[in-house]
mmCIF file of C-alpha atoms and ligand atoms in Angstrom:
data_model
loop_
_atom_site.group_PDB
_atom_site.id
_atom_site.type_symbol
_atom_site.label_atom_id
_atom_site.label_comp_id
_atom_site.label_asym_id
_atom_site.label_seq_id
_atom_site.Cartn_x
_atom_site.Cartn_y
_atom_site.Cartn_z
ATOM 1 C CA MET X 1 -59.071 -21.277 30.301
ATOM 2 C CA LYS X 2 -58.299 -17.827 29.784
ATOM 3 C CA ILE X 3 -54.959 -17.130 28.700
ATOM 4 C CA GLY X 4 -52.820 -13.872 29.063
ATOM 5 C CA TRP X 5 -49.978 -13.420 26.769
ATOM 6 C CA ILE X 6 -46.811 -11.508 27.393
ATOM 7 C CA GLY X 7 -44.854 -10.162 24.421
ATOM 8 C CA LEU X 8 -45.778 -8.900 21.097
ATOM 9 C CA GLY X 9 -42.897 -9.464 18.836
ATOM 10 C CA TYR X 10 -42.006 -10.589 15.483
ATOM 11 C CA MET X 11 -43.365 -14.169 17.424
ATOM 12 C CA GLY X 12 -45.863 -13.077 19.854
ATOM 13 C CA THR X 13 -48.443 -11.221 18.369
ATOM 14 C CA PRO X 14 -49.491 -13.584 15.865
ATOM 15 C CA MET X 15 -48.909 -17.046 18.265
ATOM 16 C CA ALA X 16 -51.714 -14.504 20.067
ATOM 17 C CA LYS X 17 -53.400 -13.654 17.115
ATOM 18 C CA ASN X 18 -54.245 -17.243 16.939
ATOM 19 C CA VAL X 19 -55.110 -17.854 20.147
ATOM 20 C CA LEU X 20 -57.861 -15.570 19.982
ATOM 21 C CA LYS X 21 -58.765 -16.640 16.611
ATOM 22 C CA ALA X 22 -59.479 -19.968 18.214
ATOM 23 C CA GLY X 23 -62.058 -18.374 20.672
ATOM 24 C CA TYR X 24 -60.228 -18.044 23.496
ATOM 25 C CA THR X 25 -60.173 -15.035 26.064
ATOM 26 C CA LEU X 26 -57.131 -13.535 25.574
ATOM 27 C CA HIS X 27 -55.444 -10.829 28.186
ATOM 28 C CA VAL X 28 -52.488 -9.374 26.424
ATOM 29 C CA TYR X 29 -49.253 -7.368 28.105
ATOM 30 C CA ASN X 30 -46.425 -5.844 26.010
ATOM 31 C CA ARG X 31 -44.017 -2.946 27.734
ATOM 32 C CA THR X 32 -44.721 -0.887 24.500
ATOM 33 C CA LYS X 33 -47.929 -0.428 24.671
ATOM 34 C CA GLU X 34 -48.506 0.876 20.957
ATOM 35 C CA LYS X 35 -47.819 -2.953 19.692
ATOM 36 C CA ALA X 36 -50.536 -4.147 21.589
ATOM 37 C CA GLN X 37 -53.246 -2.336 19.874
ATOM 38 C CA GLY X 38 -53.266 -4.561 17.280
ATOM 39 C CA LEU X 39 -54.319 -7.781 19.042
ATOM 40 C CA ALA X 40 -57.385 -5.106 21.668
ATOM 41 C CA ASP X 41 -58.753 -4.232 18.121
ATOM 42 C CA GLU X 42 -59.170 -7.562 17.016
ATOM 43 C CA GLY X 43 -60.968 -8.654 20.616
ATOM 44 C CA ALA X 44 -57.717 -8.828 23.070
ATOM 45 C CA ILE X 45 -58.338 -7.014 26.905
ATOM 46 C CA LEU X 46 -55.066 -5.166 27.490
ATOM 47 C CA CYS X 47 -53.840 -5.254 30.933
ATOM 48 C CA GLU X 48 -51.612 -2.551 32.491
ATOM 49 C CA THR X 49 -48.999 -4.476 34.023
ATOM 50 C CA PRO X 50 -48.393 -8.167 34.053
ATOM 51 C CA GLN X 51 -49.417 -8.459 37.082
ATOM 52 C CA GLU X 52 -52.808 -7.382 36.037
ATOM 53 C CA LEU X 53 -52.634 -9.775 33.755
ATOM 54 C CA THR X 54 -51.542 -12.733 35.434
ATOM 55 C CA GLU X 55 -54.368 -11.624 38.422
ATOM 56 C CA LYS X 56 -56.858 -12.363 35.197
ATOM 57 C CA SER X 57 -55.515 -15.504 33.313
ATOM 58 C CA ASP X 58 -55.327 -19.310 34.217
ATOM 59 C CA VAL X 59 -52.176 -19.799 31.873
ATOM 60 C CA ILE X 60 -49.649 -16.973 31.490
ATOM 61 C CA ILE X 61 -47.845 -17.270 28.153
ATOM 62 C CA THR X 62 -44.097 -14.640 27.707
ATOM 63 C CA MET X 63 -42.833 -14.630 24.088
ATOM 64 C CA LEU X 64 -39.715 -11.913 25.253
ATOM 65 C CA THR X 65 -37.034 -11.671 24.132
ATOM 66 C CA ASP X 66 -34.204 -13.092 26.273
ATOM 67 C CA GLY X 67 -33.803 -14.489 29.403
ATOM 68 C CA ALA X 68 -33.221 -10.848 31.282
ATOM 69 C CA ALA X 69 -36.272 -10.102 29.610
ATOM 70 C CA VAL X 70 -38.091 -12.962 31.417
ATOM 71 C CA LYS X 71 -36.611 -12.547 34.709
ATOM 72 C CA ASP X 72 -37.536 -8.719 34.697
ATOM 73 C CA VAL X 73 -41.072 -9.300 33.532
ATOM 74 C CA MET X 74 -41.562 -12.211 36.505
ATOM 75 C CA GLU X 75 -39.840 -10.254 39.219
ATOM 76 C CA GLN X 76 -40.839 -6.696 38.836
ATOM 77 C CA GLU X 77 -42.910 -4.746 41.430
ATOM 78 C CA GLU X 78 -45.971 -5.402 39.447
ATOM 79 C CA GLY X 79 -44.685 -8.580 37.548
ATOM 80 C CA ILE X 80 -45.886 -12.003 37.040
ATOM 81 C CA LEU X 81 -44.701 -13.318 40.633
ATOM 82 C CA ALA X 82 -46.826 -10.547 42.002
ATOM 83 C CA GLY X 83 -50.492 -11.649 41.013
ATOM 84 C CA LEU X 84 -49.457 -15.585 40.578
ATOM 85 C CA ASP X 85 -51.146 -18.170 42.890
ATOM 86 C CA HIS X 86 -51.079 -22.526 43.117
ATOM 87 C CA SER X 87 -53.953 -22.291 40.485
ATOM 88 C CA LYS X 88 -52.139 -21.299 37.292
ATOM 89 C CA ILE X 89 -50.021 -22.134 34.758
ATOM 90 C CA VAL X 90 -46.659 -20.277 33.682
ATOM 91 C CA ILE X 91 -45.230 -21.102 30.068
ATOM 92 C CA ASP X 92 -42.221 -19.447 29.150
ATOM 93 C CA MET X 93 -41.816 -19.774 25.208
ATOM 94 C CA SER X 94 -38.638 -17.523 24.719
ATOM 95 C CA THR X 95 -35.315 -18.868 23.806
ATOM 96 C CA VAL X 96 -33.487 -19.111 27.190
ATOM 97 C CA SER X 97 -30.610 -20.639 28.944
ATOM 98 C CA PRO X 98 -31.521 -23.850 30.392
ATOM 99 C CA GLU X 99 -30.057 -22.419 33.314
ATOM 100 C CA ASP X 100 -32.490 -19.232 33.106
ATOM 101 C CA SER X 101 -35.768 -22.243 32.695
ATOM 102 C CA VAL X 102 -34.630 -24.324 36.014
ATOM 103 C CA LEU X 103 -34.411 -20.848 37.426
ATOM 104 C CA PHE X 104 -37.547 -19.113 36.393
ATOM 105 C CA SER X 105 -39.328 -22.820 37.579
ATOM 106 C CA GLU X 106 -38.876 -22.473 40.858
ATOM 107 C CA LEU X 107 -39.433 -19.195 40.987
ATOM 108 C CA VAL X 108 -42.829 -19.844 39.962
ATOM 109 C CA ARG X 109 -43.201 -22.950 42.232
ATOM 110 C CA THR X 110 -42.563 -20.291 45.258
ATOM 111 C CA LYS X 111 -46.089 -19.172 44.207
ATOM 112 C CA GLU X 112 -47.020 -22.761 44.033
ATOM 113 C CA ALA X 113 -47.613 -22.010 40.395
ATOM 114 C CA ALA X 114 -46.630 -24.433 37.480
ATOM 115 C CA PHE X 115 -43.988 -23.763 35.241
ATOM 116 C CA ILE X 116 -43.464 -25.018 31.072
ATOM 117 C CA ASP X 117 -40.766 -23.955 29.387
ATOM 118 C CA ALA X 118 -41.506 -24.124 25.419
ATOM 119 C CA PRO X 119 -39.529 -22.549 23.371
ATOM 120 C CA VAL X 120 -40.408 -22.839 19.292
ATOM 121 C CA SER X 121 -39.018 -23.798 16.518
ATOM 122 C CA GLY X 122 -40.291 -22.133 13.626
ATOM 123 C CA SER X 123 -39.885 -17.625 12.297
ATOM 124 C CA VAL X 124 -42.883 -15.453 11.744
ATOM 125 C CA LYS X 125 -44.597 -17.987 8.554
ATOM 126 C CA PRO X 126 -45.146 -20.744 10.928
ATOM 127 C CA ALA X 127 -46.120 -19.055 14.029
ATOM 128 C CA GLU X 128 -48.740 -17.269 11.340
ATOM 129 C CA ASP X 129 -49.624 -20.138 10.194
ATOM 130 C CA GLY X 130 -49.841 -22.204 13.039
ATOM 131 C CA THR X 131 -47.355 -24.978 12.337
ATOM 132 C CA LEU X 132 -44.674 -24.439 14.568
ATOM 133 C CA VAL X 133 -42.664 -27.290 16.792
ATOM 134 C CA ILE X 134 -43.376 -26.640 20.725
ATOM 135 C CA LEU X 135 -40.670 -27.763 22.385
ATOM 136 C CA PRO X 136 -41.452 -28.184 26.279
ATOM 137 C CA GLY X 137 -39.710 -29.239 29.159
ATOM 138 C CA GLY X 138 -41.627 -29.618 32.591
ATOM 139 C CA ASN X 139 -44.198 -31.874 34.389
ATOM 140 C CA ALA X 140 -46.125 -34.562 31.855
ATOM 141 C CA GLU X 141 -49.658 -33.305 33.339
ATOM 142 C CA ASP X 142 -48.949 -29.603 33.153
ATOM 143 C CA ILE X 143 -47.774 -30.369 29.981
ATOM 144 C CA GLN X 144 -51.059 -32.337 29.168
ATOM 145 C CA LYS X 145 -53.289 -29.335 30.726
ATOM 146 C CA VAL X 146 -52.264 -27.227 28.083
ATOM 147 C CA GLN X 147 -51.824 -29.280 24.759
ATOM 148 C CA PRO X 148 -55.064 -27.411 23.264
ATOM 149 C CA ILE X 149 -52.944 -24.384 23.628
ATOM 150 C CA PHE X 150 -49.716 -25.939 22.054
ATOM 151 C CA ASP X 151 -52.234 -27.727 19.413
ATOM 152 C CA ILE X 152 -53.041 -23.944 18.616
ATOM 153 C CA LEU X 153 -50.087 -22.710 18.008
ATOM 154 C CA GLY X 154 -48.089 -25.723 16.497
ATOM 155 C CA LYS X 155 -48.092 -28.512 14.152
ATOM 156 C CA LYS X 156 -45.969 -30.597 16.411
ATOM 157 C CA THR X 157 -44.966 -31.294 20.548
ATOM 158 C CA VAL X 158 -41.863 -32.424 21.272
ATOM 159 C CA HIS X 159 -41.359 -33.060 25.190
ATOM 160 C CA PHE X 160 -37.921 -33.439 26.435
ATOM 161 C CA GLY X 161 -38.024 -33.929 29.849
ATOM 162 C CA GLU X 162 -37.839 -31.525 32.801
ATOM 163 C CA ASN X 163 -37.746 -27.844 32.994
ATOM 164 C CA GLY X 164 -34.528 -26.848 31.308
ATOM 165 C CA LYS X 165 -34.806 -29.633 28.826
ATOM 166 C CA GLY X 166 -37.158 -27.779 26.169
ATOM 167 C CA ALA X 167 -33.975 -24.690 26.494
ATOM 168 C CA SER X 168 -31.494 -27.447 26.092
ATOM 169 C CA ALA X 169 -33.175 -28.401 22.720
ATOM 170 C CA LYS X 170 -34.182 -25.083 21.166
ATOM 171 C CA LEU X 171 -30.293 -24.768 21.706
ATOM 172 C CA VAL X 172 -29.736 -27.792 19.878
ATOM 173 C CA ILE X 173 -32.462 -26.959 16.898
ATOM 174 C CA ASN X 174 -30.669 -22.910 16.214
ATOM 175 C CA LEU X 175 -27.420 -23.988 16.229
ATOM 176 C CA LEU X 176 -28.327 -26.130 13.165
ATOM 177 C CA LEU X 177 -30.031 -23.638 11.893
ATOM 178 C CA GLY X 178 -27.178 -20.579 12.264
ATOM 179 C CA ILE X 179 -24.505 -22.821 10.681
ATOM 180 C CA THR X 180 -27.180 -23.592 7.627
ATOM 181 C CA MET X 181 -27.811 -19.884 6.785
ATOM 182 C CA GLN X 182 -23.971 -18.974 7.108
ATOM 183 C CA GLY X 183 -23.221 -22.613 4.417
ATOM 184 C CA ALA X 184 -25.771 -21.502 2.256
ATOM 185 C CA SER X 185 -24.147 -17.748 2.667
ATOM 186 C CA GLU X 186 -20.992 -18.798 1.810
ATOM 187 C CA ALA X 187 -22.062 -20.913 -0.984
ATOM 188 C CA LEU X 188 -23.652 -17.685 -2.529
ATOM 189 C CA LEU X 189 -20.709 -16.063 -1.869
ATOM 190 C CA LEU X 190 -18.212 -18.353 -3.357
ATOM 191 C CA ALA X 191 -20.923 -18.668 -6.348
ATOM 192 C CA GLU X 192 -20.543 -14.868 -7.273
ATOM 193 C CA LYS X 193 -17.274 -15.168 -7.174
ATOM 194 C CA LEU X 194 -17.004 -17.787 -10.166
ATOM 195 C CA GLY X 195 -19.145 -15.929 -12.060
ATOM 196 C CA LEU X 196 -22.455 -18.064 -11.616
ATOM 197 C CA GLU X 197 -25.605 -16.518 -11.326
ATOM 198 C CA LYS X 198 -27.574 -15.822 -8.305
ATOM 199 C CA GLU X 199 -30.816 -17.360 -9.674
ATOM 200 C CA ASN X 200 -29.014 -20.468 -11.172
ATOM 201 C CA THR X 201 -27.664 -21.101 -8.190
ATOM 202 C CA LEU X 202 -30.502 -20.713 -5.982
ATOM 203 C CA GLU X 203 -32.195 -23.047 -8.256
ATOM 204 C CA MET X 204 -29.768 -25.614 -7.842
ATOM 205 C CA ILE X 205 -29.700 -25.306 -3.918
ATOM 206 C CA LEU X 206 -32.866 -25.804 -4.081
ATOM 207 C CA ALA X 207 -33.304 -28.619 -6.468
ATOM 208 C CA SER X 208 -30.031 -30.274 -3.881
ATOM 209 C CA ALA X 209 -30.401 -32.503 -0.940
ATOM 210 C CA VAL X 210 -29.579 -29.648 0.561
ATOM 211 C CA GLY X 211 -31.875 -27.276 -0.148
ATOM 212 C CA THR X 212 -33.924 -27.057 2.914
ATOM 213 C CA PRO X 213 -37.103 -25.476 3.520
ATOM 214 C CA LEU X 214 -34.875 -22.064 5.328
ATOM 215 C CA VAL X 215 -33.445 -21.306 1.847
ATOM 216 C CA THR X 216 -36.738 -21.460 0.606
ATOM 217 C CA GLY X 217 -38.160 -19.372 2.730
ATOM 218 C CA LYS X 218 -35.307 -16.371 1.962
ATOM 219 C CA LYS X 219 -35.103 -17.290 -1.766
ATOM 220 C CA GLN X 220 -36.451 -13.527 -1.895
ATOM 221 C CA LEU X 221 -33.923 -11.715 0.365
ATOM 222 C CA PHE X 222 -31.395 -12.696 -1.027
ATOM 223 C CA GLU X 223 -31.907 -12.155 -4.578
ATOM 224 C CA LYS X 224 -33.140 -8.813 -3.821
ATOM 225 C CA GLU X 225 -30.201 -8.714 -1.382
ATOM 226 C CA GLU X 226 -33.228 -6.892 1.139
ATOM 227 C CA PHE X 227 -33.054 -8.733 4.835
ATOM 228 C CA PRO X 228 -36.061 -7.332 6.817
ATOM 229 C CA ALA X 229 -36.316 -9.071 9.934
ATOM 230 C CA ALA X 230 -38.325 -11.733 10.407
ATOM 231 C CA PHE X 231 -35.885 -13.676 12.984
ATOM 232 C CA MET X 232 -33.500 -10.872 13.861
ATOM 233 C CA LEU X 233 -30.041 -11.429 13.277
ATOM 234 C CA LYS X 234 -28.830 -10.226 16.597
ATOM 235 C CA LEU X 235 -31.190 -13.318 18.454
ATOM 236 C CA MET X 236 -29.027 -15.790 16.825
ATOM 237 C CA SER X 237 -26.180 -14.124 17.867
ATOM 238 C CA LYS X 238 -27.204 -14.677 21.399
ATOM 239 C CA ASP X 239 -28.996 -18.288 20.341
ATOM 240 C CA LEU X 240 -25.108 -19.470 19.047
ATOM 241 C CA GLY X 241 -23.515 -17.426 22.233
ATOM 242 C CA LEU X 242 -25.902 -20.039 25.001
ATOM 243 C CA ALA X 243 -25.393 -23.000 22.646
ATOM 244 C CA LEU X 244 -21.561 -22.696 23.394
ATOM 245 C CA LYS X 245 -21.710 -21.614 27.116
ATOM 246 C CA GLU X 246 -23.577 -24.614 27.046
ATOM 247 C CA ALA X 247 -20.935 -26.687 25.099
ATOM 248 C CA ASP X 248 -18.292 -25.458 26.971
ATOM 249 C CA LYS X 249 -20.039 -26.376 30.311
ATOM 250 C CA ASN X 250 -20.620 -29.878 28.711
ATOM 251 C CA GLY X 251 -17.392 -30.530 27.257
ATOM 252 C CA ALA X 252 -18.523 -30.808 23.604
ATOM 253 C CA SER X 253 -16.386 -28.539 20.964
ATOM 254 C CA LEU X 254 -17.689 -27.400 18.604
ATOM 255 C CA PRO X 255 -16.079 -25.439 16.022
ATOM 256 C CA LEU X 256 -18.266 -23.972 12.919
ATOM 257 C CA THR X 257 -20.464 -23.510 15.672
ATOM 258 C CA LYS X 258 -17.246 -21.169 17.176
ATOM 259 C CA ALA X 259 -17.203 -19.995 13.375
ATOM 260 C CA ALA X 260 -20.576 -18.641 12.889
ATOM 261 C CA ASP X 261 -20.892 -16.927 16.104
ATOM 262 C CA GLN X 262 -18.075 -15.291 15.602
ATOM 263 C CA THR X 263 -19.637 -14.420 12.171
ATOM 264 C CA TYR X 264 -22.868 -13.275 13.645
ATOM 265 C CA GLY X 265 -21.624 -11.323 16.440
ATOM 266 C CA SER X 266 -19.072 -9.072 13.887
ATOM 267 C CA ALA X 267 -22.224 -8.908 11.790
ATOM 268 C CA LYS X 268 -23.779 -7.703 14.669
ATOM 269 C CA GLU X 269 -21.187 -5.308 15.365
ATOM 270 C CA HIS X 270 -21.223 -3.800 11.925
ATOM 271 C CA GLY X 271 -24.957 -2.515 12.355
ATOM 272 C CA LYS X 272 -27.335 -5.808 11.279
ATOM 273 C CA GLY X 273 -28.289 -6.833 14.632
ATOM 274 C CA GLU X 274 -31.885 -5.416 13.485
ATOM 275 C CA LEU X 275 -32.238 -7.057 10.072
ATOM 276 C CA ASP X 276 -32.820 -10.924 9.332
ATOM 277 C CA LEU X 277 -30.524 -13.392 10.102
ATOM 278 C CA SER X 278 -29.695 -14.125 6.493
ATOM 279 C CA ALA X 279 -28.517 -10.695 6.651
ATOM 280 C CA ILE X 280 -25.182 -13.103 7.689
ATOM 281 C CA PHE X 281 -24.672 -13.340 3.634
ATOM 282 C CA LEU X 282 -24.075 -9.464 3.376
ATOM 283 C CA GLU X 283 -21.581 -9.628 6.418
ATOM 284 C CA LEU X 284 -19.647 -12.324 4.283
ATOM 285 C CA LYS X 285 -19.777 -10.189 1.156
ATOM 286 C CA GLU X 286 -18.506 -6.629 2.828
ATOM 287 C CA GLN X 287 -15.812 -9.612 4.451
ATOM 288 C CA ASN X 288 -14.677 -10.519 0.334
ATOM 289 C CA SER X 289 -15.366 -7.162 -1.151
HETATM 290 P P1 LIG Q 301 -39.259 -9.122 19.307
HETATM 291 O O1 LIG Q 301 -39.568 -8.889 17.611
HETATM 292 O O2 LIG Q 301 -37.742 -8.637 19.095
HETATM 293 O O3 LIG Q 301 -40.100 -9.321 20.971
HETATM 294 C C1 LIG Q 301 -39.457 -9.288 21.949
HETATM 295 C C2 LIG Q 301 -40.462 -9.059 22.690
HETATM 296 O O4 LIG Q 301 -39.822 -9.169 23.780
HETATM 297 C C3 LIG Q 301 -41.206 -7.622 22.853
HETATM 298 O O5 LIG Q 301 -42.106 -7.872 22.806
HETATM 299 C C4 LIG Q 301 -40.627 -6.674 23.814
HETATM 300 O O6 LIG Q 301 -41.067 -5.804 23.980
HETATM 301 C C5 LIG Q 301 -40.189 -7.503 24.606
HETATM 302 N N1 LIG Q 301 -39.217 -7.247 25.674
HETATM 303 C C6 LIG Q 301 -37.944 -7.293 25.333
HETATM 304 N N2 LIG Q 301 -37.252 -6.603 26.755
HETATM 305 C C7 LIG Q 301 -38.424 -6.930 27.637
HETATM 306 C C8 LIG Q 301 -38.360 -6.335 29.187
HETATM 307 N N3 LIG Q 301 -37.398 -6.368 29.940
HETATM 308 N N4 LIG Q 301 -39.721 -6.023 29.502
HETATM 309 C C9 LIG Q 301 -40.974 -6.701 28.736
HETATM 310 N N5 LIG Q 301 -40.763 -6.795 27.939
HETATM 311 C C10 LIG Q 301 -39.373 -6.796 27.191
HETATM 312 O O7 LIG Q 301 -38.315 -10.726 19.336
HETATM 313 P P2 LIG Q 301 -39.143 -11.843 18.632
HETATM 314 O O8 LIG Q 301 -38.803 -12.945 17.300
HETATM 315 O O9 LIG Q 301 -40.856 -11.879 18.873
HETATM 316 O O10 LIG Q 301 -38.235 -13.606 19.303
HETATM 317 C C11 LIG Q 301 -39.001 -13.657 21.005
HETATM 318 C C12 LIG Q 301 -38.553 -14.644 21.674
HETATM 319 O O11 LIG Q 301 -38.899 -15.679 20.536
HETATM 320 C C13 LIG Q 301 -36.941 -14.679 21.557
HETATM 321 O O12 LIG Q 301 -36.338 -15.024 22.378
HETATM 322 C C14 LIG Q 301 -36.332 -15.042 20.416
HETATM 323 O O13 LIG Q 301 -34.675 -15.195 20.108
HETATM 324 C C15 LIG Q 301 -37.198 -16.332 20.373
HETATM 325 N N6 LIG Q 301 -37.855 -16.555 18.778
HETATM 326 C C16 LIG Q 301 -37.865 -16.194 17.588
HETATM 327 C C17 LIG Q 301 -38.016 -16.657 16.761
HETATM 328 C C18 LIG Q 301 -38.238 -15.801 14.717
HETATM 329 O O14 LIG Q 301 -37.988 -16.223 14.297
HETATM 330 N N7 LIG Q 301 -37.874 -14.473 14.997
HETATM 331 C C19 LIG Q 301 -38.262 -17.809 16.192
HETATM 332 C C20 LIG Q 301 -38.054 -18.826 17.120
HETATM 333 C C21 LIG Q 301 -37.862 -18.126 18.546
HETATM 334 P P3 LIG Q 301 -41.357 -4.204 23.317
HETATM 335 O O15 LIG Q 301 -42.219 -4.202 21.984
HETATM 336 O O16 LIG Q 301 -41.391 -3.153 24.511
HETATM 337 O O17 LIG Q 301 -39.872 -4.177 22.924
#
């Protein structure tokens, strides 16, 4: 099975690297070409266009910013659709809306190829370690065919049903992620206002029932109050927006999600979009200074 990987950002690069390390022939394409050079140096084959990559691969994986980016890479003149035929499987691992996933499955089906929406739970460290949780939506037989790839990328695969269900599941888990991060940040903010030492507060949180791996992973960032991105805040803001849109359409009122969406939105407006999502703490601090 020859793999083609499109999108070599924070997540795509370590994920693709693991596929290469596992011994697969790997074709890579990234809009900003320099970002693909590292993988090429390690043995991946650089492609000039998504079409070329698709023609040379059996399985095409996209890991892009959002639905608009995936649509663009599919439909552009030398895009995925231009190189697709019935023998190929396209897997979109980006976080997009369920509607977009269904749309992509329909586009891919016009070429009689198969489509799986397979967003992931977990950030850069699990991507590096191959311990993501993969959330595929699509035909069970197609998923079975690419399971060896999912096993390289992740520690667990949870099949939620038809196309669009993987994307739905991803919005559910990211809603909880966004709220949890704001919750931890508010706790740290109140602790600071009450004159409690941050180190002790973090120690208390981490020893408690709500001491999640998320807070453990961000401990040093909170301590130093420096927030280099693993998961950019603007992407969390995108995901909360998608979750609220789905909630609206499906008759669910989500008060905490709405509040978190406002805070992430205002952090983005105040120039923190490219910092890590944990920079929500900085935003809350500034709002309370
Ligand atoms: P990222 O570092 O910003 O990477 C985004 C990738 O998309 C880059 O390769 C970028 O290319 C490409 N791209 C964007 N627009 C494009 C377009 N119109 N045409 C072609 N390529 C385009 O983002 P990331 O953190 O890897 O996240 C990727 C996806 O995974 C997002 O949907 C995100 O929500 C999701 N996710 C992220 C995390 C995380 O912790 N970071 C965890 C789980 C899921 P350039 O290099 O040219 O800009």
